[in-house]
mmCIF file with all atom_site columns, C-alpha atoms in Angstrom:
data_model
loop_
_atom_site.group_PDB
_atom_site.id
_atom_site.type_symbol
_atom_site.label_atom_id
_atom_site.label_alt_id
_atom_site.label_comp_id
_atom_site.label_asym_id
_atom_site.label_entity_id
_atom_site.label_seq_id
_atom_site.pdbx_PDB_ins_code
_atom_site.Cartn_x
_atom_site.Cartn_y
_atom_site.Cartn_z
_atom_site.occupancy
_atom_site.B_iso_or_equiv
_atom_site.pdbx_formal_charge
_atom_site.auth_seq_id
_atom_site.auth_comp_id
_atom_site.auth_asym_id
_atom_site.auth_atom_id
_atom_site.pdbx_PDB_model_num
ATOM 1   C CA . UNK B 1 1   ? 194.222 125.249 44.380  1.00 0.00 ? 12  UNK B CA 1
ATOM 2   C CA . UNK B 1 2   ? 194.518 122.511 41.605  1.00 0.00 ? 13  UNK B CA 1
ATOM 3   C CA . UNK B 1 3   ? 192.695 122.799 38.398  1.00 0.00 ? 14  UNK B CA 1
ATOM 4   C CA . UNK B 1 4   ? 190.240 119.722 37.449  1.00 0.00 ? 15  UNK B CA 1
ATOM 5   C CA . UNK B 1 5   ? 191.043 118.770 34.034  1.00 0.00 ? 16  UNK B CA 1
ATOM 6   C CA . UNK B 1 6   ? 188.045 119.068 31.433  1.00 0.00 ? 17  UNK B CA 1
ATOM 7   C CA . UNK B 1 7   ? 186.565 116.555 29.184  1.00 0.00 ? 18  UNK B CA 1
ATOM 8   C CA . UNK B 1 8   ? 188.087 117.777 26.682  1.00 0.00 ? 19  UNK B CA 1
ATOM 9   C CA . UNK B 1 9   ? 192.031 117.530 28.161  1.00 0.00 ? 20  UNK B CA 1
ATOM 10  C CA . UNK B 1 10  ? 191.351 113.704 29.286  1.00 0.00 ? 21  UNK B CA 1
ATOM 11  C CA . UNK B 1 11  ? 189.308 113.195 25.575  1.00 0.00 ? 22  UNK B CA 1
ATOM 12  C CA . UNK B 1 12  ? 192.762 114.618 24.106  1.00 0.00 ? 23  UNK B CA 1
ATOM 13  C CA . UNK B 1 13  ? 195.475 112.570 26.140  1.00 0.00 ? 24  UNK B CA 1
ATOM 14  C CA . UNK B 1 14  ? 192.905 109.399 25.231  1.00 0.00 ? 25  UNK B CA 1
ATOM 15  C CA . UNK B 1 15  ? 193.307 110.391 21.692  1.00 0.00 ? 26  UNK B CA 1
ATOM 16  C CA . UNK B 1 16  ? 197.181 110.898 21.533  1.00 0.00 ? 27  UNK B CA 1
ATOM 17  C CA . UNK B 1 17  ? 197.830 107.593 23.070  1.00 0.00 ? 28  UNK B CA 1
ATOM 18  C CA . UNK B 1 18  ? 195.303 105.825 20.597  1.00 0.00 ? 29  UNK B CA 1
ATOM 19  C CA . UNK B 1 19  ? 197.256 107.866 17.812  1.00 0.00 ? 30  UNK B CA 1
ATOM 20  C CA . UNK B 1 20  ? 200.358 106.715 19.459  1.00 0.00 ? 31  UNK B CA 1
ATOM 21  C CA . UNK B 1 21  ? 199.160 102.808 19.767  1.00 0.00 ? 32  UNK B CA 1
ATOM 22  C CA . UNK B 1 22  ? 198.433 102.893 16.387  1.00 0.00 ? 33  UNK B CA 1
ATOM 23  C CA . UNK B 1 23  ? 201.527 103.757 15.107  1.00 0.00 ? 34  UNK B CA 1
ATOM 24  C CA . UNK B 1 24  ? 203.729 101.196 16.912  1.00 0.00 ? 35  UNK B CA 1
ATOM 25  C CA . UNK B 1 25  ? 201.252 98.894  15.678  1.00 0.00 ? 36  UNK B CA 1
ATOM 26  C CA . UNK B 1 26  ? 201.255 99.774  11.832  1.00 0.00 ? 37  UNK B CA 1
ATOM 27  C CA . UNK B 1 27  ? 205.383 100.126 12.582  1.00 0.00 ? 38  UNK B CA 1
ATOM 28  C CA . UNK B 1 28  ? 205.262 96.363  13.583  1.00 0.00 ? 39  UNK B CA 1
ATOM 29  C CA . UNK B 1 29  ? 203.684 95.438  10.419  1.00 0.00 ? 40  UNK B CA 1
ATOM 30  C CA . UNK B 1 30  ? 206.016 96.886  8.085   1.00 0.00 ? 41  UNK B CA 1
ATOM 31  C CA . UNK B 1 31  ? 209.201 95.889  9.894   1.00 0.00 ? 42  UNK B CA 1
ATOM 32  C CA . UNK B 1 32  ? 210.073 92.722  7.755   1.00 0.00 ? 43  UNK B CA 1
ATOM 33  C CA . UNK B 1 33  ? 208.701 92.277  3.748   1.00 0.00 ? 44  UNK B CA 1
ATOM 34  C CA . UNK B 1 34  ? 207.634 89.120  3.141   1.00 0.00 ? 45  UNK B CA 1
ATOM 35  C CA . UNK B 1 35  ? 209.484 88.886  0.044   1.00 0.00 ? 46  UNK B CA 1
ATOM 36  C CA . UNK B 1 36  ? 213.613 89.038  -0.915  1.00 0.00 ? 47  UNK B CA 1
ATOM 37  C CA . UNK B 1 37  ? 213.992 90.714  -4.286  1.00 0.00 ? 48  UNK B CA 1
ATOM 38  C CA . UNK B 1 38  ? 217.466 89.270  -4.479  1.00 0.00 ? 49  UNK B CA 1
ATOM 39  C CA . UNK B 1 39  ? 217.050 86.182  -3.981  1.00 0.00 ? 50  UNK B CA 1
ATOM 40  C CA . UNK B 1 40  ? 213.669 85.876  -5.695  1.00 0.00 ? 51  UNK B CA 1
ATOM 41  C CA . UNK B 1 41  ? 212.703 84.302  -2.753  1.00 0.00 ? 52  UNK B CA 1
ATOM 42  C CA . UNK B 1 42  ? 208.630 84.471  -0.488  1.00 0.00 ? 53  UNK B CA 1
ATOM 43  C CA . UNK B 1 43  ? 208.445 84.084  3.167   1.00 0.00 ? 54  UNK B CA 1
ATOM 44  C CA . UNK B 1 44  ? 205.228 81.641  3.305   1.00 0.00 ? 55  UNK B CA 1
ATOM 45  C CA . UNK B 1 45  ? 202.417 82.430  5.442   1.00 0.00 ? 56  UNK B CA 1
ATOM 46  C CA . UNK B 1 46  ? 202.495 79.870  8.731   1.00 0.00 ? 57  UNK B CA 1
ATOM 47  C CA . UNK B 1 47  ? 201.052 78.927  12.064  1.00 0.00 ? 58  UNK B CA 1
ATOM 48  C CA . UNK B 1 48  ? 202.504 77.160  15.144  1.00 0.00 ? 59  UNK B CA 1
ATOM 49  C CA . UNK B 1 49  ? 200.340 75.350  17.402  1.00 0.00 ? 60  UNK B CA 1
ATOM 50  C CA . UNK B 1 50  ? 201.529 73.228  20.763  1.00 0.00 ? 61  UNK B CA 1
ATOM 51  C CA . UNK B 1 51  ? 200.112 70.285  22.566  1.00 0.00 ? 62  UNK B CA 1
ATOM 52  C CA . UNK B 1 52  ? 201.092 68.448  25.214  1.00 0.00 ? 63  UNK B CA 1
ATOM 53  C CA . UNK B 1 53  ? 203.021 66.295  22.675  1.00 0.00 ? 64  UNK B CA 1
ATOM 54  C CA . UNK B 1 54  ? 204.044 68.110  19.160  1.00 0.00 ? 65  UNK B CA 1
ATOM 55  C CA . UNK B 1 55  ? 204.671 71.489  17.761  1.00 0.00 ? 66  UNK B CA 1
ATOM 56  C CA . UNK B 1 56  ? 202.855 71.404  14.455  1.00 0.00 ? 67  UNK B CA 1
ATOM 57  C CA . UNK B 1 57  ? 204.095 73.783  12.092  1.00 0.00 ? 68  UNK B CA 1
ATOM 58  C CA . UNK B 1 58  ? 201.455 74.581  8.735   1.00 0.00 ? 69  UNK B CA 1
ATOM 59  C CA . UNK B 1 59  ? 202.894 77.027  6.120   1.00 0.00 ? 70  UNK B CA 1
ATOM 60  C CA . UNK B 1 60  ? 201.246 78.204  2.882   1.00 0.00 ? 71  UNK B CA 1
ATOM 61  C CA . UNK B 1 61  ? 203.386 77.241  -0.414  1.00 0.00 ? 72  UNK B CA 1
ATOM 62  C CA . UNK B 1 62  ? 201.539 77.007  -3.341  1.00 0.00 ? 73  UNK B CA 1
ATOM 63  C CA . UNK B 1 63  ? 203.368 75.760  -6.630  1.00 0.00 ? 74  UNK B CA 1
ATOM 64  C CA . UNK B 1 64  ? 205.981 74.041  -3.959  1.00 0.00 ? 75  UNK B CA 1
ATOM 65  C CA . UNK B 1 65  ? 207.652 71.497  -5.971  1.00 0.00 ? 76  UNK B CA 1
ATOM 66  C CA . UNK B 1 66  ? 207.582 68.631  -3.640  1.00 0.00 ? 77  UNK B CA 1
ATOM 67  C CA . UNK B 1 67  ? 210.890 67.542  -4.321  1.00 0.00 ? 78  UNK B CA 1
ATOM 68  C CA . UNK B 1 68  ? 213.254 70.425  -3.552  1.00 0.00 ? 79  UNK B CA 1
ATOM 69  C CA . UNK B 1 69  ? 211.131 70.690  0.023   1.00 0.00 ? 80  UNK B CA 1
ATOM 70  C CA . UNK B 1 70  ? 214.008 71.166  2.407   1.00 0.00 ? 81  UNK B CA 1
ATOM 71  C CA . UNK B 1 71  ? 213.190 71.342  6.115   1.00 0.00 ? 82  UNK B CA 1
ATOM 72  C CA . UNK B 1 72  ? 216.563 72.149  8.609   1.00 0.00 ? 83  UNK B CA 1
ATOM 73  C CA . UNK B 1 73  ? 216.480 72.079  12.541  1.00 0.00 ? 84  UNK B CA 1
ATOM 74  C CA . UNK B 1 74  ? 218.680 75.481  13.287  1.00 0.00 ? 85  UNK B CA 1
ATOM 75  C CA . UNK B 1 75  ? 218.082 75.008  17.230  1.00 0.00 ? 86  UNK B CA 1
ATOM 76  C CA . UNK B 1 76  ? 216.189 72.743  19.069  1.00 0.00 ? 87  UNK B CA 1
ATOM 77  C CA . UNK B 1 77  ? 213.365 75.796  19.072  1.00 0.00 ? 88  UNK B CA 1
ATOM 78  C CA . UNK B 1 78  ? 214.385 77.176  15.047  1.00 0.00 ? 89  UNK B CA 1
ATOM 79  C CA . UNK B 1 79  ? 213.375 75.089  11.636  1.00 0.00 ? 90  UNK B CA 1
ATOM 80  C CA . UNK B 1 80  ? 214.709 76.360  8.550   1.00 0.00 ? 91  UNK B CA 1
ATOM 81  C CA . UNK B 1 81  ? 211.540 75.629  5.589   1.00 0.00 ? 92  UNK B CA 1
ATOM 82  C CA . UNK B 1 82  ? 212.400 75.896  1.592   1.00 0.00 ? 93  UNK B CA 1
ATOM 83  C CA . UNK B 1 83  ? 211.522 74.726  -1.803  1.00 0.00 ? 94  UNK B CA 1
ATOM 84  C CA . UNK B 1 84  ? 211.717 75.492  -5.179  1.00 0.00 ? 95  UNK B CA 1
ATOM 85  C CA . UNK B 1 85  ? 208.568 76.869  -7.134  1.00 0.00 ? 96  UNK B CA 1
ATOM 86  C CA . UNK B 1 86  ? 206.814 74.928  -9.594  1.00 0.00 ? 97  UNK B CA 1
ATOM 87  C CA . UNK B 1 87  ? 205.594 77.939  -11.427 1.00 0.00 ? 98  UNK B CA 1
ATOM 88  C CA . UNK B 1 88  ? 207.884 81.544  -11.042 1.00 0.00 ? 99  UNK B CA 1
ATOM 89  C CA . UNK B 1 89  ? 205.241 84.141  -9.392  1.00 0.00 ? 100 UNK B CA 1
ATOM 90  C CA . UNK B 1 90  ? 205.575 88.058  -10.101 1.00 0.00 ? 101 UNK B CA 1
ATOM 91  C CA . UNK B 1 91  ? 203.624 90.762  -7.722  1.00 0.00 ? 102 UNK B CA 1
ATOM 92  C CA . UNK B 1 92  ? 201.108 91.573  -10.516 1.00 0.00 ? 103 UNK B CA 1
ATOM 93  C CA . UNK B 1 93  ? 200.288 87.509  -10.364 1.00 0.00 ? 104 UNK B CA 1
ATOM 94  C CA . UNK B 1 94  ? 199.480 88.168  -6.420  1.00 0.00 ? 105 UNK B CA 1
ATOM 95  C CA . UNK B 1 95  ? 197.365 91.454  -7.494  1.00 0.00 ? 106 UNK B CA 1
ATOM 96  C CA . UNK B 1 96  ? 200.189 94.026  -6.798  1.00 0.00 ? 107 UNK B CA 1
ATOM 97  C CA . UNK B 1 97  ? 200.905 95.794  -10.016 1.00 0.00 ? 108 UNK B CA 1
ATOM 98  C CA . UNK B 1 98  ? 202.836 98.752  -8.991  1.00 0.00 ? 109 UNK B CA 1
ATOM 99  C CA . UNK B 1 99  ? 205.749 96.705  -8.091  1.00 0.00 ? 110 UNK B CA 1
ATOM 100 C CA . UNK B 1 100 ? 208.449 94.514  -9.760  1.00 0.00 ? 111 UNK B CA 1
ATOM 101 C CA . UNK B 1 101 ? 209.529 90.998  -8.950  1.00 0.00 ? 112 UNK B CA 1
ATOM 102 C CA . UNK B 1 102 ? 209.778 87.458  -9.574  1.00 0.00 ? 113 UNK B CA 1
ATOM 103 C CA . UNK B 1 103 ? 210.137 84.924  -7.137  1.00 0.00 ? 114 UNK B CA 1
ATOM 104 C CA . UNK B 1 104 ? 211.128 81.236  -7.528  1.00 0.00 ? 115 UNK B CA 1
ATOM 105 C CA . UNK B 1 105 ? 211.669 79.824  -4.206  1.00 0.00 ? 116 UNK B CA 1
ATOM 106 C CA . UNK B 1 106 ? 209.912 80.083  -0.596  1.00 0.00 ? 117 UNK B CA 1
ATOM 107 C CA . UNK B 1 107 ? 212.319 80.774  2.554   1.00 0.00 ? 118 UNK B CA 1
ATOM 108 C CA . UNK B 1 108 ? 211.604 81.242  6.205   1.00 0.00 ? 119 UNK B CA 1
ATOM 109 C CA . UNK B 1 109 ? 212.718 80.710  9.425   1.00 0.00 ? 120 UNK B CA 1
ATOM 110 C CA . UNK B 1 110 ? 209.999 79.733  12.404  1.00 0.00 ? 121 UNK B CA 1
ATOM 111 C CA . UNK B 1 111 ? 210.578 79.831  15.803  1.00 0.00 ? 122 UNK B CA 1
ATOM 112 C CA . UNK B 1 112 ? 209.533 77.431  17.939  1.00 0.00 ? 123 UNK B CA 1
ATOM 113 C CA . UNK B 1 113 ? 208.147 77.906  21.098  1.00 0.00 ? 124 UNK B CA 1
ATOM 114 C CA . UNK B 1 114 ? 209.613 75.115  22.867  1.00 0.00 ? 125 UNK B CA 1
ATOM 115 C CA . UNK B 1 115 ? 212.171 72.697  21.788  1.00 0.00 ? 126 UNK B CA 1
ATOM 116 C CA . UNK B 1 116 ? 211.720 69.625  19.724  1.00 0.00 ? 127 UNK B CA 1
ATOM 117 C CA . UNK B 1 117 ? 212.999 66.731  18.660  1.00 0.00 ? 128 UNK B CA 1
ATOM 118 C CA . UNK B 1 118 ? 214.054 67.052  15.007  1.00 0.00 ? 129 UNK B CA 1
ATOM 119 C CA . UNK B 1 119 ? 215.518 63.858  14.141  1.00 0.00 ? 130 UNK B CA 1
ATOM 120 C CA . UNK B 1 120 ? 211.419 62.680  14.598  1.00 0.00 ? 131 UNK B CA 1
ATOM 121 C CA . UNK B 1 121 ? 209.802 65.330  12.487  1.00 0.00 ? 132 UNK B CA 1
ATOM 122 C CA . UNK B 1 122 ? 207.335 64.293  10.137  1.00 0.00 ? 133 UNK B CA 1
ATOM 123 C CA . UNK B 1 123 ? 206.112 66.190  6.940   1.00 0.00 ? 134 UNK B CA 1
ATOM 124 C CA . UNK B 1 124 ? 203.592 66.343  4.558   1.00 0.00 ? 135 UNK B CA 1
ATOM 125 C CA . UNK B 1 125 ? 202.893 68.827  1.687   1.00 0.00 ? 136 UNK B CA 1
ATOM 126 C CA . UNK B 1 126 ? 198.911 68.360  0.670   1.00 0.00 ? 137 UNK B CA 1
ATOM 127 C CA . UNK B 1 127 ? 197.224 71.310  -1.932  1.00 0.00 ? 138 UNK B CA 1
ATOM 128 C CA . UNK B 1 128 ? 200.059 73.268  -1.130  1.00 0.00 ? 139 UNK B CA 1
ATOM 129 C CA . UNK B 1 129 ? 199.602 73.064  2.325   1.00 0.00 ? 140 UNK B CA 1
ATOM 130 C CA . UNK B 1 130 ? 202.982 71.897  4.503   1.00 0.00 ? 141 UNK B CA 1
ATOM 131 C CA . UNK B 1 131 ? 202.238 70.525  7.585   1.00 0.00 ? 142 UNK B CA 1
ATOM 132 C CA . UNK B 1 132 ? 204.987 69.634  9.712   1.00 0.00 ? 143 UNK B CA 1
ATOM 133 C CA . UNK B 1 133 ? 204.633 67.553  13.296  1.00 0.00 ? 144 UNK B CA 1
ATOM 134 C CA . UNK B 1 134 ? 207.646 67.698  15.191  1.00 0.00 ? 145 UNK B CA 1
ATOM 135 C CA . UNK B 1 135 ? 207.533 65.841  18.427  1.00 0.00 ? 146 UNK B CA 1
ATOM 136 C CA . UNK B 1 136 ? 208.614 67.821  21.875  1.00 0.00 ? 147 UNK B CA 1
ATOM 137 C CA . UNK B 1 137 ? 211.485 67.223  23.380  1.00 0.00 ? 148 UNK B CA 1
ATOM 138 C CA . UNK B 1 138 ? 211.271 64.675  26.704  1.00 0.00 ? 149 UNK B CA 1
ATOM 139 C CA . UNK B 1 139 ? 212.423 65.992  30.129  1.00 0.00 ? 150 UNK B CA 1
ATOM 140 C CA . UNK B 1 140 ? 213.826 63.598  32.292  1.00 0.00 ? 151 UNK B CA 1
ATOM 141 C CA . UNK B 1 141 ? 212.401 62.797  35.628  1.00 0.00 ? 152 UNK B CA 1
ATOM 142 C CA . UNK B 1 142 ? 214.908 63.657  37.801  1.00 0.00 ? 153 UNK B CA 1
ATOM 143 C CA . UNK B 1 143 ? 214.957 61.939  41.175  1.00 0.00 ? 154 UNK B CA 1
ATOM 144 C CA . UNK B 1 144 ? 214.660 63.388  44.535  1.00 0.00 ? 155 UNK B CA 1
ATOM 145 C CA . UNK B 1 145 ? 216.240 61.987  47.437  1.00 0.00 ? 156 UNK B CA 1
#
């Protein structure tokens, strides 16, 4: 005769695989610092969001000098983003006192989600906000017979 599992049991397998959810999620939020102590360097916050036409690319640099902005198509669907700092920034500046570091430069890679047409990117760096519009690549109609 088979035993029907209690409340409890099914409560307790519910409970282990929230416990276990949890973890993988935490786990995928400390894979990668956003910092590289070695090469003094911040990954900036950023977004990616598609239309029909561009992938627009917005990334968070404050004290970006303008000038040293560097933007580098890897792949059709990978862009390369750095600059130099204005100002050098340490943790306790970003309200993190129990660690040491200085960083001068922002560095990141960002995938795209479809491929684009580098050679027609546009940029613009406004309150230390970069917005980049990079226009999707064309297909090309191919004809049926």
């Amino acid at each position: 005769m088979r035993r029907k599992r209690s409340i409890f049991d099914l409560l307790r397998e519910y409970l282990e695989e929230f416990e276990e959810a949890t973890e993988e999620l935490f786990e995928s939020f400390s894979e990668k610092p956003s910092w590289d102590p070695e090469s003094h360097s911040l990954e900036p916050l950023f977004d990616v969001s598609v239309s029909s036409d561009n992938v627009v690319v917005t990334a968070d640099m404050p004290y970006a000098d303008p000038k040293s902005i560097k933007i580098r198509g890897v792949r059709d669907n990978l862009i390369e983003i750095s600059a130099d700092m204005k100002v050098k920034v340490n943790f306790e500046r970003l309200g993190v006192p129990h660690r040491e570091g200085e960083f001068s430069c922002f560095h990141c890679q960002v995938p795209l989600p479809v491929p684009v047409d580098i050679s027609r990117a546009k940029a613009r760096l406004t309150k230390g906000i970069l917005e980049i519009i990079l226009p999707r690549e064309k297909g090309y109609p191919i004809k049926v017979e």
